Short mmCIF file of C-alpha atoms in Angstrom, two decimals:
data_model
loop_
_atom_site.label_atom_id
_atom_site.label_comp_id
_atom_site.label_asym_id
_atom_site.label_seq_id
_atom_site.Cartn_x
_atom_site.Cartn_y
_atom_site.Cartn_z
CA UNK A 169 9.42 -0.11 17.08
CA UNK A 170 6.59 2.29 16.13
CA UNK A 171 6.19 3.07 12.44
CA UNK A 172 5.11 6.39 10.98
CA UNK A 173 3.27 6.72 7.67
CA UNK A 174 4.53 9.54 5.54
CA UNK A 175 1.77 11.86 4.21
CA UNK A 176 0.39 10.66 0.91
CA UNK A 177 1.90 12.43 -2.06
CA UNK A 178 -0.38 14.61 -4.24
CA UNK A 179 -0.60 12.07 -7.04
CA UNK A 180 -1.83 9.33 -4.75
CA UNK A 181 -4.07 11.71 -2.79
CA UNK A 182 -5.72 12.93 -6.01
CA UNK A 183 -6.07 9.35 -7.28
CA UNK A 184 -8.09 8.40 -4.18
CA UNK A 185 -11.04 10.38 -5.53
CA UNK A 186 -11.38 7.86 -8.38
CA UNK A 187 -11.26 4.77 -6.12
CA UNK A 188 -14.31 2.99 -4.67
CA UNK A 189 -15.02 3.80 -1.01
CA UNK A 190 -14.39 0.20 -0.06
CA UNK A 191 -10.88 0.37 -1.42
CA UNK A 192 -10.17 3.67 0.39
CA UNK A 193 -11.45 2.12 3.63
CA UNK A 194 -9.20 -0.87 3.14
CA UNK A 195 -6.23 1.37 2.42
CA UNK A 196 -6.63 3.32 5.62
CA UNK A 197 -7.18 0.06 7.60
CA UNK A 198 -3.93 -1.24 6.13
CA UNK A 199 -2.04 1.97 6.97
CA UNK A 200 -3.33 1.80 10.58
CA UNK A 201 -2.11 -1.83 10.87
CA UNK A 202 1.29 -0.84 9.43
CA UNK A 203 1.59 1.95 12.03
CA UNK A 204 0.72 -0.44 14.89
CA UNK A 205 2.38 -3.71 13.76
CA UNK A 206 4.90 -2.82 11.07
CA UNK A 207 5.16 -2.96 7.30
CA UNK A 208 5.30 -6.78 6.94
CA UNK A 209 1.61 -7.60 6.56
CA UNK A 210 1.42 -11.34 5.86
CA UNK A 211 -2.10 -11.33 7.16
CA UNK A 212 -3.37 -9.32 4.21
CA UNK A 213 -4.50 -10.99 0.89
CA UNK A 214 -1.71 -11.69 -1.57
CA UNK A 215 0.87 -9.88 0.50
CA UNK A 216 4.36 -10.12 -0.87
CA UNK A 217 7.75 -8.44 -0.95
CA UNK A 218 8.57 -6.96 -4.33
CA UNK A 219 12.15 -5.96 -3.43
CA UNK A 220 14.16 -5.20 -0.28
CA UNK A 221 11.91 -2.96 1.84
CA UNK A 222 9.12 -2.75 -0.75
CA UNK A 223 5.84 -4.58 -0.06
CA UNK A 224 2.44 -5.00 -1.70
CA UNK A 225 -0.95 -6.54 -1.02
CA UNK A 226 -4.47 -6.64 -2.47
CA UNK A 227 -7.02 -4.19 -1.09
CA UNK A 228 -9.89 -5.67 -3.07
CA UNK A 229 -10.05 -8.95 -4.97
CA UNK A 230 -12.12 -9.51 -8.07
CA UNK A 231 -12.26 -7.54 -11.31
CA UNK A 232 -10.71 -5.09 -11.09
CA UNK A 233 -8.27 -6.00 -8.31
CA UNK A 234 -6.92 -3.09 -6.33
CA UNK A 235 -3.46 -3.13 -4.76
CA UNK A 236 -1.26 -1.00 -2.53
CA UNK A 237 2.56 -0.78 -2.72
CA UNK A 238 4.59 0.72 0.12
CA UNK A 239 8.24 1.18 1.07
CA UNK A 240 9.77 0.98 4.54
CA UNK A 241 12.78 3.07 5.55
CA UNK A 242 15.41 2.36 8.22
CA UNK A 243 14.20 5.24 10.37
CA UNK A 244 10.78 3.61 10.80
CA UNK A 245 8.81 5.64 8.25
CA UNK A 246 6.70 4.09 5.55
CA UNK A 247 5.81 5.67 2.19
CA UNK A 248 2.86 4.61 0.03
CA UNK A 249 4.15 4.30 -3.53
CA UNK A 250 1.04 3.20 -5.39
CA UNK A 251 -2.65 2.60 -4.83
CA UNK A 252 -4.79 1.50 -7.78
CA UNK A 253 -5.71 -1.36 -10.02
CA UNK A 254 -3.45 -4.38 -10.33
CA UNK A 255 -3.64 -4.08 -14.09
CA UNK A 256 -2.16 -0.54 -14.13
CA UNK A 257 0.57 -1.24 -11.53
CA UNK A 258 4.06 -1.14 -13.01
CA UNK A 259 5.83 -3.47 -10.63
CA UNK A 260 9.13 -3.12 -12.52
CA UNK A 261 9.58 0.44 -11.25
CA UNK A 262 9.28 -0.82 -7.62
CA UNK A 263 12.01 -3.46 -7.93
#
């Protein structure tokens, strides 16, 4: 089943300008892999399910650590919910 990434919302899109290029490159590589192989990305560092249909992984290890959180829908679309530092991620709102 092919997956389609929803366009990034304005908040995430604007936040990309503050991220290192390496993190942005990793994000778009992740999104390409999700489109091709689906939202379950166990081959990415520290991948895990946060709740039913909500996933996360590390885009860059170290200090600071950058993470991405995304949600899959039954119709095959995927929405990016958060991209940023691990320290600022509020995982409770994704559960």
